Short mmCIF file of N, CA and C in Angstrom, two decimals:
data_model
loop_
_atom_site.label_atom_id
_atom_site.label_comp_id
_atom_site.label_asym_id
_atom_site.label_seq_id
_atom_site.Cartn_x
_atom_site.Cartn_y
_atom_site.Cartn_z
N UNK P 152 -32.68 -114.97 -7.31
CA UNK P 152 -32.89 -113.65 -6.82
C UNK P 152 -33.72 -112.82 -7.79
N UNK P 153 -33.63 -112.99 -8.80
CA UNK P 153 -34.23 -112.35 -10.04
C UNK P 153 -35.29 -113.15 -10.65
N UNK P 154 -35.71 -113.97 -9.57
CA UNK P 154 -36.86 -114.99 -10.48
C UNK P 154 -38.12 -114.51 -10.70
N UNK P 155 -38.23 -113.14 -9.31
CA UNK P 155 -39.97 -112.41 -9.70
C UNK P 155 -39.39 -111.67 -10.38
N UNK P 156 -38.61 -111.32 -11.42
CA UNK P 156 -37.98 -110.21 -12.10
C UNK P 156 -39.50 -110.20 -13.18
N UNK P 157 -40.18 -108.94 -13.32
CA UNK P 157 -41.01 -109.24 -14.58
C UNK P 157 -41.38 -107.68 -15.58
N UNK P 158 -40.82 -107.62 -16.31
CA UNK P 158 -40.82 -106.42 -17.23
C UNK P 158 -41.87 -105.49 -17.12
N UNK P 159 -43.43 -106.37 -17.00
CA UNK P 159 -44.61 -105.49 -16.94
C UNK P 159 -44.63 -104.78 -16.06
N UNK P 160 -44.06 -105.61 -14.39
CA UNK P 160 -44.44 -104.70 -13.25
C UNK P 160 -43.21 -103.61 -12.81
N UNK P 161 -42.22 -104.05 -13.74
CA UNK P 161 -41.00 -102.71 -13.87
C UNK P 161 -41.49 -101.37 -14.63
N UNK P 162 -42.65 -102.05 -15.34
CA UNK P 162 -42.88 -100.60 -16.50
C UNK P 162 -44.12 -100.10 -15.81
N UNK P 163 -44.97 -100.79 -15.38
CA UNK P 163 -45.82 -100.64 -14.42
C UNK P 163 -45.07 -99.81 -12.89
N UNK P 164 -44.23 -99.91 -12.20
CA UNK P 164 -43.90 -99.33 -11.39
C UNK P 164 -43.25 -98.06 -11.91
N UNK P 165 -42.47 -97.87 -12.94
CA UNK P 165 -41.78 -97.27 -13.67
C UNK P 165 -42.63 -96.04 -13.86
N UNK P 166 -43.92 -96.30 -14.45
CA UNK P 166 -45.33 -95.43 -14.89
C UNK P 166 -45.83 -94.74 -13.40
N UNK P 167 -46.08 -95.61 -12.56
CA UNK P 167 -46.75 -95.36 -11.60
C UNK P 167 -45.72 -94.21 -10.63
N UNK P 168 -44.46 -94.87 -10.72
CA UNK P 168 -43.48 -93.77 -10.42
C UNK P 168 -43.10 -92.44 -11.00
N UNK P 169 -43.23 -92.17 -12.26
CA UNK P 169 -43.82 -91.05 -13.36
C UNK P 169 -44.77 -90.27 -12.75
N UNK P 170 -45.92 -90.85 -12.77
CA UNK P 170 -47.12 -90.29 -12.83
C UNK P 170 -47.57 -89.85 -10.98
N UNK P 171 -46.74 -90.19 -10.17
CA UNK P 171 -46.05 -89.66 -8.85
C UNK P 171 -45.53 -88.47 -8.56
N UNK P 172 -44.65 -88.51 -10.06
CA UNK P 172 -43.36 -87.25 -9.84
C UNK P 172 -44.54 -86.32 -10.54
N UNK P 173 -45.53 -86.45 -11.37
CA UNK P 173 -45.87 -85.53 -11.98
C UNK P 173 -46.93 -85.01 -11.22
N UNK P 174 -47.57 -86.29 -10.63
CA UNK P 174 -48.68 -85.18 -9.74
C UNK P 174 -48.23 -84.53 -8.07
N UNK P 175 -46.94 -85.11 -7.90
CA UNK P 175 -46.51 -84.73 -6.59
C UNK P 175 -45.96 -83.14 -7.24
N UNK P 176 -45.69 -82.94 -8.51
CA UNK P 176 -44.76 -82.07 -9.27
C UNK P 176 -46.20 -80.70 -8.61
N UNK P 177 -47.37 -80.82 -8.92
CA UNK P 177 -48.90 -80.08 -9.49
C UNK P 177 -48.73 -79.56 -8.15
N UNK P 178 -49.13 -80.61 -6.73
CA UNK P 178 -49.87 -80.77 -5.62
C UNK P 178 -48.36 -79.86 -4.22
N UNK P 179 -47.33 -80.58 -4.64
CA UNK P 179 -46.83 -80.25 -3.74
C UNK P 179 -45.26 -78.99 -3.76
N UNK P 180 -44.82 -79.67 -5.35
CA UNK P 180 -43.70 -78.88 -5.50
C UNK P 180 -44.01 -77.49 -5.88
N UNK P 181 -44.99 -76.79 -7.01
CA UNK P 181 -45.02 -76.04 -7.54
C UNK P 181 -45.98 -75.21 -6.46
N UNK P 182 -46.96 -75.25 -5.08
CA UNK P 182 -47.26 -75.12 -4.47
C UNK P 182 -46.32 -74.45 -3.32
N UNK P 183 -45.23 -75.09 -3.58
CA UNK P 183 -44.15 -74.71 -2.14
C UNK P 183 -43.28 -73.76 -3.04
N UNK P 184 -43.04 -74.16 -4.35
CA UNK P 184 -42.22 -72.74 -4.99
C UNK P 184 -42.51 -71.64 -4.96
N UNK P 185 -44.37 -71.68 -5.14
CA UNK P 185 -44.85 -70.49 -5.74
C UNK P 185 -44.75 -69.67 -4.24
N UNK P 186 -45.20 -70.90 -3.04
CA UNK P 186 -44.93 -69.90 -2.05
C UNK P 186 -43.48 -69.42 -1.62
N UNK P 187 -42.53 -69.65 -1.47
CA UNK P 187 -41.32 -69.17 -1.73
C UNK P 187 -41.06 -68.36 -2.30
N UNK P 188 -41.45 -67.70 -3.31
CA UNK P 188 -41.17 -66.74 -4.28
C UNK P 188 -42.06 -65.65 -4.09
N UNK P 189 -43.65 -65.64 -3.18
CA UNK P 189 -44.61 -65.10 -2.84
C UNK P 189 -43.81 -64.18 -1.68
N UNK P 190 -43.08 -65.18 -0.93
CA UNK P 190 -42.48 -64.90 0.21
C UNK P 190 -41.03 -64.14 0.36
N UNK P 191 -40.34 -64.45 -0.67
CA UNK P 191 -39.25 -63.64 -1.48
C UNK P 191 -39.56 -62.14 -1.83
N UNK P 192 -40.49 -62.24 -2.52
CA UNK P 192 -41.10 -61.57 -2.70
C UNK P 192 -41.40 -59.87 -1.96
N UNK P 193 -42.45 -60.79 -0.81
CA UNK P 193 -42.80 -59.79 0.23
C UNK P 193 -41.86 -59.60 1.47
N UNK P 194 -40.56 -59.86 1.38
CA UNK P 194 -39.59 -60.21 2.24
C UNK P 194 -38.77 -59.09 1.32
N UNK P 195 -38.75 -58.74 -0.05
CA UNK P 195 -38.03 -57.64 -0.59
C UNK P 195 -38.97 -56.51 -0.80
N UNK P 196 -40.02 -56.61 -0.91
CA UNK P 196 -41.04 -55.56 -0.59
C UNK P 196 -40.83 -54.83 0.63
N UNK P 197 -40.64 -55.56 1.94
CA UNK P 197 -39.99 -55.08 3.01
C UNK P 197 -39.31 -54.24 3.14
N UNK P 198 -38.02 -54.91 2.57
CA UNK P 198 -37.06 -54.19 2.88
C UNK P 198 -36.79 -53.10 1.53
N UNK P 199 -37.15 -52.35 0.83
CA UNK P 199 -37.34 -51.84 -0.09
C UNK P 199 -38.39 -50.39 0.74
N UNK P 200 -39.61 -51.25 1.59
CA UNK P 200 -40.29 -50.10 2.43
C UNK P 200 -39.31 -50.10 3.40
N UNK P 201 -38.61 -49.99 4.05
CA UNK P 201 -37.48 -49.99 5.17
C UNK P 201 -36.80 -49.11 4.77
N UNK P 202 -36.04 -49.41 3.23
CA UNK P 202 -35.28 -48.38 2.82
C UNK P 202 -35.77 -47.05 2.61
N UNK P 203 -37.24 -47.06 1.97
CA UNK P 203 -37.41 -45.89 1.62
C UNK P 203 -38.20 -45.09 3.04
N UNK P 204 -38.86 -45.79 4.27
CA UNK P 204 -38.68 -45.66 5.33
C UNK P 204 -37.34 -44.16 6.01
N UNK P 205 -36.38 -45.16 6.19
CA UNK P 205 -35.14 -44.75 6.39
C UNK P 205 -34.90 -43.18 6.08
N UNK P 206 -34.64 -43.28 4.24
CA UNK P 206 -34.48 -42.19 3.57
C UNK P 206 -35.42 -40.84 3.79
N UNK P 207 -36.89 -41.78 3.70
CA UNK P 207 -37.92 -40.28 4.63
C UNK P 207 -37.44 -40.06 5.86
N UNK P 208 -36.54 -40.65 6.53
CA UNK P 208 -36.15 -40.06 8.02
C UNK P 208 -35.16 -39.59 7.97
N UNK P 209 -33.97 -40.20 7.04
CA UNK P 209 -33.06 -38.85 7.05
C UNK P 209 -33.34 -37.57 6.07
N UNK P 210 -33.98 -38.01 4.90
CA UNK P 210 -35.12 -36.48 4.85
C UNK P 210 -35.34 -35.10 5.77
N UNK P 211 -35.85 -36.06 6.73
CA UNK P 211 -37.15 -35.32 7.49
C UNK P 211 -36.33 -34.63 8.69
N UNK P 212 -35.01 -35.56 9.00
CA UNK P 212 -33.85 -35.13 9.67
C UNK P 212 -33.50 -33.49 9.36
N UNK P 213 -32.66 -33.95 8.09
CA UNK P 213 -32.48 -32.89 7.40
C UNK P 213 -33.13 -31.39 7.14
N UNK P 214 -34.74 -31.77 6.71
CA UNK P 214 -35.68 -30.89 7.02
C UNK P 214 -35.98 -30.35 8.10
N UNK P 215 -35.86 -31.34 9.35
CA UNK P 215 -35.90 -30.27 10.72
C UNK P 215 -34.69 -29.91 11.16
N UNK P 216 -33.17 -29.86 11.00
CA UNK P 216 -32.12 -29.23 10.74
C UNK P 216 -32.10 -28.05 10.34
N UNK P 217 -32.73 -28.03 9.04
CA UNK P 217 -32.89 -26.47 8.44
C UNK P 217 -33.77 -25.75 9.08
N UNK P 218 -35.12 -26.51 9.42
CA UNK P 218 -36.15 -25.37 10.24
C UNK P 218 -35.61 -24.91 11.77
N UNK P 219 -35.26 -25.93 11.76
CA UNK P 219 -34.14 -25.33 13.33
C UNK P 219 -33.33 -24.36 12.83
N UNK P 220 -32.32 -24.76 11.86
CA UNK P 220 -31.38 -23.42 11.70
C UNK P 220 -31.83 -22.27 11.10
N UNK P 221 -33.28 -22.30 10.35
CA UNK P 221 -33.74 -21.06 9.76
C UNK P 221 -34.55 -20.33 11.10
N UNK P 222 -35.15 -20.99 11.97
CA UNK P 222 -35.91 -20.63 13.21
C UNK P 222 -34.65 -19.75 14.24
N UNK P 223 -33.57 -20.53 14.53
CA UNK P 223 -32.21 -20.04 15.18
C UNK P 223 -32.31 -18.29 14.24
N UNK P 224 -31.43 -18.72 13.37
CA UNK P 224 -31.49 -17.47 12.45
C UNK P 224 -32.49 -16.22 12.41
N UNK P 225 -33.79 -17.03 12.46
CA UNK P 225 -34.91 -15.89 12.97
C UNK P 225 -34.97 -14.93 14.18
N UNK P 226 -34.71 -16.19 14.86
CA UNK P 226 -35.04 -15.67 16.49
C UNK P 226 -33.81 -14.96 16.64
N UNK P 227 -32.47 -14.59 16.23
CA UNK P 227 -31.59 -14.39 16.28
C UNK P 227 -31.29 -12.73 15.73
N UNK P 228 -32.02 -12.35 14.38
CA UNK P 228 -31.86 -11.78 13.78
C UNK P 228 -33.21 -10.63 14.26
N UNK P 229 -34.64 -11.33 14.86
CA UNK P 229 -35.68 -10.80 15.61
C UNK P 229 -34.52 -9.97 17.19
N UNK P 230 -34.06 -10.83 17.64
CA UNK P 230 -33.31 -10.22 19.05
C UNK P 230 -32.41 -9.31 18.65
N UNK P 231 -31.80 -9.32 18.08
CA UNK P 231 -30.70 -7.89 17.11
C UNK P 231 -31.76 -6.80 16.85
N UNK P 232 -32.84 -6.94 16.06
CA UNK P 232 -33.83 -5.92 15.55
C UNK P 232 -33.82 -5.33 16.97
N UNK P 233 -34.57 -6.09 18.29
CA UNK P 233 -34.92 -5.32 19.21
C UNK P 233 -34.12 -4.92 19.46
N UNK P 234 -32.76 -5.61 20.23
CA UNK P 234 -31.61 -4.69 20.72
C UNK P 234 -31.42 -3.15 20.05
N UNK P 235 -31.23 -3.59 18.79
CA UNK P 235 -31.02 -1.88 17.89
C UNK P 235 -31.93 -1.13 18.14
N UNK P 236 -32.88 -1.58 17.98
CA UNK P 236 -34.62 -0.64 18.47
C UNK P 236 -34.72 -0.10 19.98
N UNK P 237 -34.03 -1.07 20.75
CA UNK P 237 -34.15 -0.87 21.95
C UNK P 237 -33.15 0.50 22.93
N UNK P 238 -31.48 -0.03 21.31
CA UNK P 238 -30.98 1.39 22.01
C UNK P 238 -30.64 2.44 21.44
N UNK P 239 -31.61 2.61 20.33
CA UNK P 239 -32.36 4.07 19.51
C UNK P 239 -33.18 4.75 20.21
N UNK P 240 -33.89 3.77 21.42
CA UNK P 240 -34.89 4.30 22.11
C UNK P 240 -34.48 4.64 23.02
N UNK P 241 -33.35 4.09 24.05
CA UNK P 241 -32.71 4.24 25.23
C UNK P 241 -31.75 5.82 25.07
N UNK P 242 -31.23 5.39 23.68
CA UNK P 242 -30.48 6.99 23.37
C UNK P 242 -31.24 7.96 23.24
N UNK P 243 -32.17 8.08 22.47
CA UNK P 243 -33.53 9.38 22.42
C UNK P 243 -34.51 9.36 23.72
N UNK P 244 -34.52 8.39 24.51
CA UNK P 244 -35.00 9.10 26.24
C UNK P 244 -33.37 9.98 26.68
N UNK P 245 -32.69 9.29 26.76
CA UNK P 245 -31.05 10.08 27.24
C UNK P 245 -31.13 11.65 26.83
N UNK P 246 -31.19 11.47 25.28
CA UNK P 246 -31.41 12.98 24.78
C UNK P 246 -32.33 13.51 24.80
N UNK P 247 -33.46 13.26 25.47
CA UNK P 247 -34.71 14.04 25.97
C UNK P 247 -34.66 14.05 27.57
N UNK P 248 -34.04 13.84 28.01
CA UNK P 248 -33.96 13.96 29.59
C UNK P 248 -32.51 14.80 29.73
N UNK P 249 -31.14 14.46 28.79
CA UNK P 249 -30.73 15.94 29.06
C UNK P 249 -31.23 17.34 28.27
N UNK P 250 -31.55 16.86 27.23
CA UNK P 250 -32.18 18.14 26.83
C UNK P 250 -33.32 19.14 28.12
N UNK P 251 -34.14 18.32 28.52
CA UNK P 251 -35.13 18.30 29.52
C UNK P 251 -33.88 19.12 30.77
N UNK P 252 -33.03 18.50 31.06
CA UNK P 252 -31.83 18.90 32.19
C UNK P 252 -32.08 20.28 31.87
N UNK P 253 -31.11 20.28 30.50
CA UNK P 253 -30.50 21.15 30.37
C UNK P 253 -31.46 22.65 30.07
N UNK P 254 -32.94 22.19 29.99
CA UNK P 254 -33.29 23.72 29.78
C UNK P 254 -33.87 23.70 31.24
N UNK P 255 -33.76 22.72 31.87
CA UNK P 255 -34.09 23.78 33.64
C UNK P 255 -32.97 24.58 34.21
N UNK P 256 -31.59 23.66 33.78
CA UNK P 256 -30.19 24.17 34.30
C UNK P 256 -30.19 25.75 34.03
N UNK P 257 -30.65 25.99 32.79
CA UNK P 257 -31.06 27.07 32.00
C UNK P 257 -32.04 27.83 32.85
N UNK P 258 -33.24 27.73 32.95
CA UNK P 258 -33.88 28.31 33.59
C UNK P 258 -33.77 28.50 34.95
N UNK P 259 -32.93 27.66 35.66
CA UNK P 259 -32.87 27.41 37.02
C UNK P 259 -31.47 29.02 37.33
N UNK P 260 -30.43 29.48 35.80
CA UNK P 260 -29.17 30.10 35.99
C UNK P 260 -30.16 31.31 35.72
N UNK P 261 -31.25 31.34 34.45
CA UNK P 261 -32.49 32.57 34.35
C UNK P 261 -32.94 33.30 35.54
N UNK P 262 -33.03 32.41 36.69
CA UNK P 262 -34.09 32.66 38.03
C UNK P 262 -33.20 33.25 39.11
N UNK P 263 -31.72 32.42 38.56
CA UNK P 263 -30.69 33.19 39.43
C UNK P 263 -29.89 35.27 39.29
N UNK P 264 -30.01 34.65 38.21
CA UNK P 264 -29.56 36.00 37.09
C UNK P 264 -30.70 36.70 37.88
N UNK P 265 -31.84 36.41 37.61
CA UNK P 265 -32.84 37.78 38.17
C UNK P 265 -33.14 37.80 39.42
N UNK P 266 -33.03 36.72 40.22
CA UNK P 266 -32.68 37.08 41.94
C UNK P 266 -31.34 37.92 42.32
N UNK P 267 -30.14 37.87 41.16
CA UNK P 267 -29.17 38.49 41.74
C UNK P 267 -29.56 39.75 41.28
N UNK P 268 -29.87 40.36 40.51
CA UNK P 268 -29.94 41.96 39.71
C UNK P 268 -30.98 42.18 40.70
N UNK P 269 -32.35 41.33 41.46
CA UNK P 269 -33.40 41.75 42.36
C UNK P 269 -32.51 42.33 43.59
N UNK P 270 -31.58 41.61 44.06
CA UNK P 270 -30.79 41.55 45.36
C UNK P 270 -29.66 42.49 45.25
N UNK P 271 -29.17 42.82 44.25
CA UNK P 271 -28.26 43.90 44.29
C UNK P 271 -29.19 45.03 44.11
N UNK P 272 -30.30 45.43 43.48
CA UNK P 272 -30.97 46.18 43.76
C UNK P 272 -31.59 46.59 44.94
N UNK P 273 -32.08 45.51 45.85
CA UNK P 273 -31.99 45.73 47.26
C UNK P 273 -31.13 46.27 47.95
N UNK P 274 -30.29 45.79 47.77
CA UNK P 274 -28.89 45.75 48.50
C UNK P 274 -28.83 47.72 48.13
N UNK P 275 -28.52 47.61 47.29
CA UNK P 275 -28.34 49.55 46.84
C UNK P 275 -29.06 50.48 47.31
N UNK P 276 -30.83 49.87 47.12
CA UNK P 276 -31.58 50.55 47.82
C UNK P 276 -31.57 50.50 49.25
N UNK P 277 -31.28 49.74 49.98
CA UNK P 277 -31.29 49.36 51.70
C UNK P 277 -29.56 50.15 51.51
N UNK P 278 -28.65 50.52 50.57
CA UNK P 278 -27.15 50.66 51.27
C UNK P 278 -27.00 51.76 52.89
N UNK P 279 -27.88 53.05 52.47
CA UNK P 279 -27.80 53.36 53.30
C UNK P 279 -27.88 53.38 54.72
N UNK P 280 -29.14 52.45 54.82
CA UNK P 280 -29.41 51.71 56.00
C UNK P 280 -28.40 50.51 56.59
N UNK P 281 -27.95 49.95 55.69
CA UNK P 281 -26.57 48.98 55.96
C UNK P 281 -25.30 49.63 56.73
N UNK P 282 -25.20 51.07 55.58
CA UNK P 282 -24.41 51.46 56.40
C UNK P 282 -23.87 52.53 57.70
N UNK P 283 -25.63 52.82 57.86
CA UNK P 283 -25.19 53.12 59.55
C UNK P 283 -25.57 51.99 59.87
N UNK P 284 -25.81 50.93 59.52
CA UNK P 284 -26.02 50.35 61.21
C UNK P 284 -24.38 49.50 60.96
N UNK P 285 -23.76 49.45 59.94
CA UNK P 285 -22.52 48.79 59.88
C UNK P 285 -21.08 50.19 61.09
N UNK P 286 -21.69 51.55 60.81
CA UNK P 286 -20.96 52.46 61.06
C UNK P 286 -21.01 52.45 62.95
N UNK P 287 -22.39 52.25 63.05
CA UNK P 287 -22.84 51.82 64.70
C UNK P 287 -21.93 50.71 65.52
N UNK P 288 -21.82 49.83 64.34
CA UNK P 288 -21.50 48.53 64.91
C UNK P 288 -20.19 48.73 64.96
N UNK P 289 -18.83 49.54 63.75
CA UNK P 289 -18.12 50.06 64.08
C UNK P 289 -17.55 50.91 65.16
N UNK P 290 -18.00 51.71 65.71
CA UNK P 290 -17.83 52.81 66.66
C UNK P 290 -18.11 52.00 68.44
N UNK P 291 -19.17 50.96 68.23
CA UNK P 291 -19.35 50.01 69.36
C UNK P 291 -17.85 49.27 69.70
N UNK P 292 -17.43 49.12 68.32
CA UNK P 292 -16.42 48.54 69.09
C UNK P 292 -15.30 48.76 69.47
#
């Protein structure tokens, strides 16, 4: 069984098997590592942009949270201004329309006052005439 046994072509295969591992080592292994690790690599590059991805979105979350709640707050604090403005203005027409009332009420009791002192003056001057024809109208009946 061991009769082709022969030292040279053991050291000879031995070599040739060496010099296999070393160029399969060049061509194929260190070729497939480097890509692996290329790929590792850009596979944590990824996710590293993912994360910081992410974080700009809950950022940006955050940031439009506040512009919402500072915008709320605005628009909020703008609608109060008017309201107050609105019934400073509503109260000073009120007090210019009774004021306005109140000096016709005034002038309107002025116009009366001097129709009545006109009309009792009538009245005094016409009495006599009133009262014959009141004395006529008496005796008629």
């Amino acid at each position: 069984m061991f009769d082709d046994f022969s030292l040279e072509m053991m050291a000879i295969s031995i070599g040739v098997f060496l010099i296999m591992i070393i160029v399969l080592q060049y061509i194929l292994y260190k070729p497939l590592t480097d890509f692996m690790e290329k790929r590792d690599e850009l596979i944590q590059s990824n996710e590293d942009k993912i994360k910081q991805v992410s974080n700009d979105a809950q950022n940006n979350e955050i940031l439009i949270n506040k512009i919402y709640t500072d915008a709320k707050n605005t628009m909020q604090s703008i609608r109060q201004e008017q309201i107050t403005k609105s019934n400073e203005e509503a109260k000073e027409l009120i007090l210019n329309a009774t004021k306005q009332l109140d000096d016709e009420i005034n002038l309107f009791k002025k116009n009366l006052e001097e129709q009545k002192v006109e009309f009792k003056k009538q009245l005094l001057a016409n009495s006599n005439s009133y009262a014959a024809i009141l004395q006529s109208f008496v005796k008629s009946i």
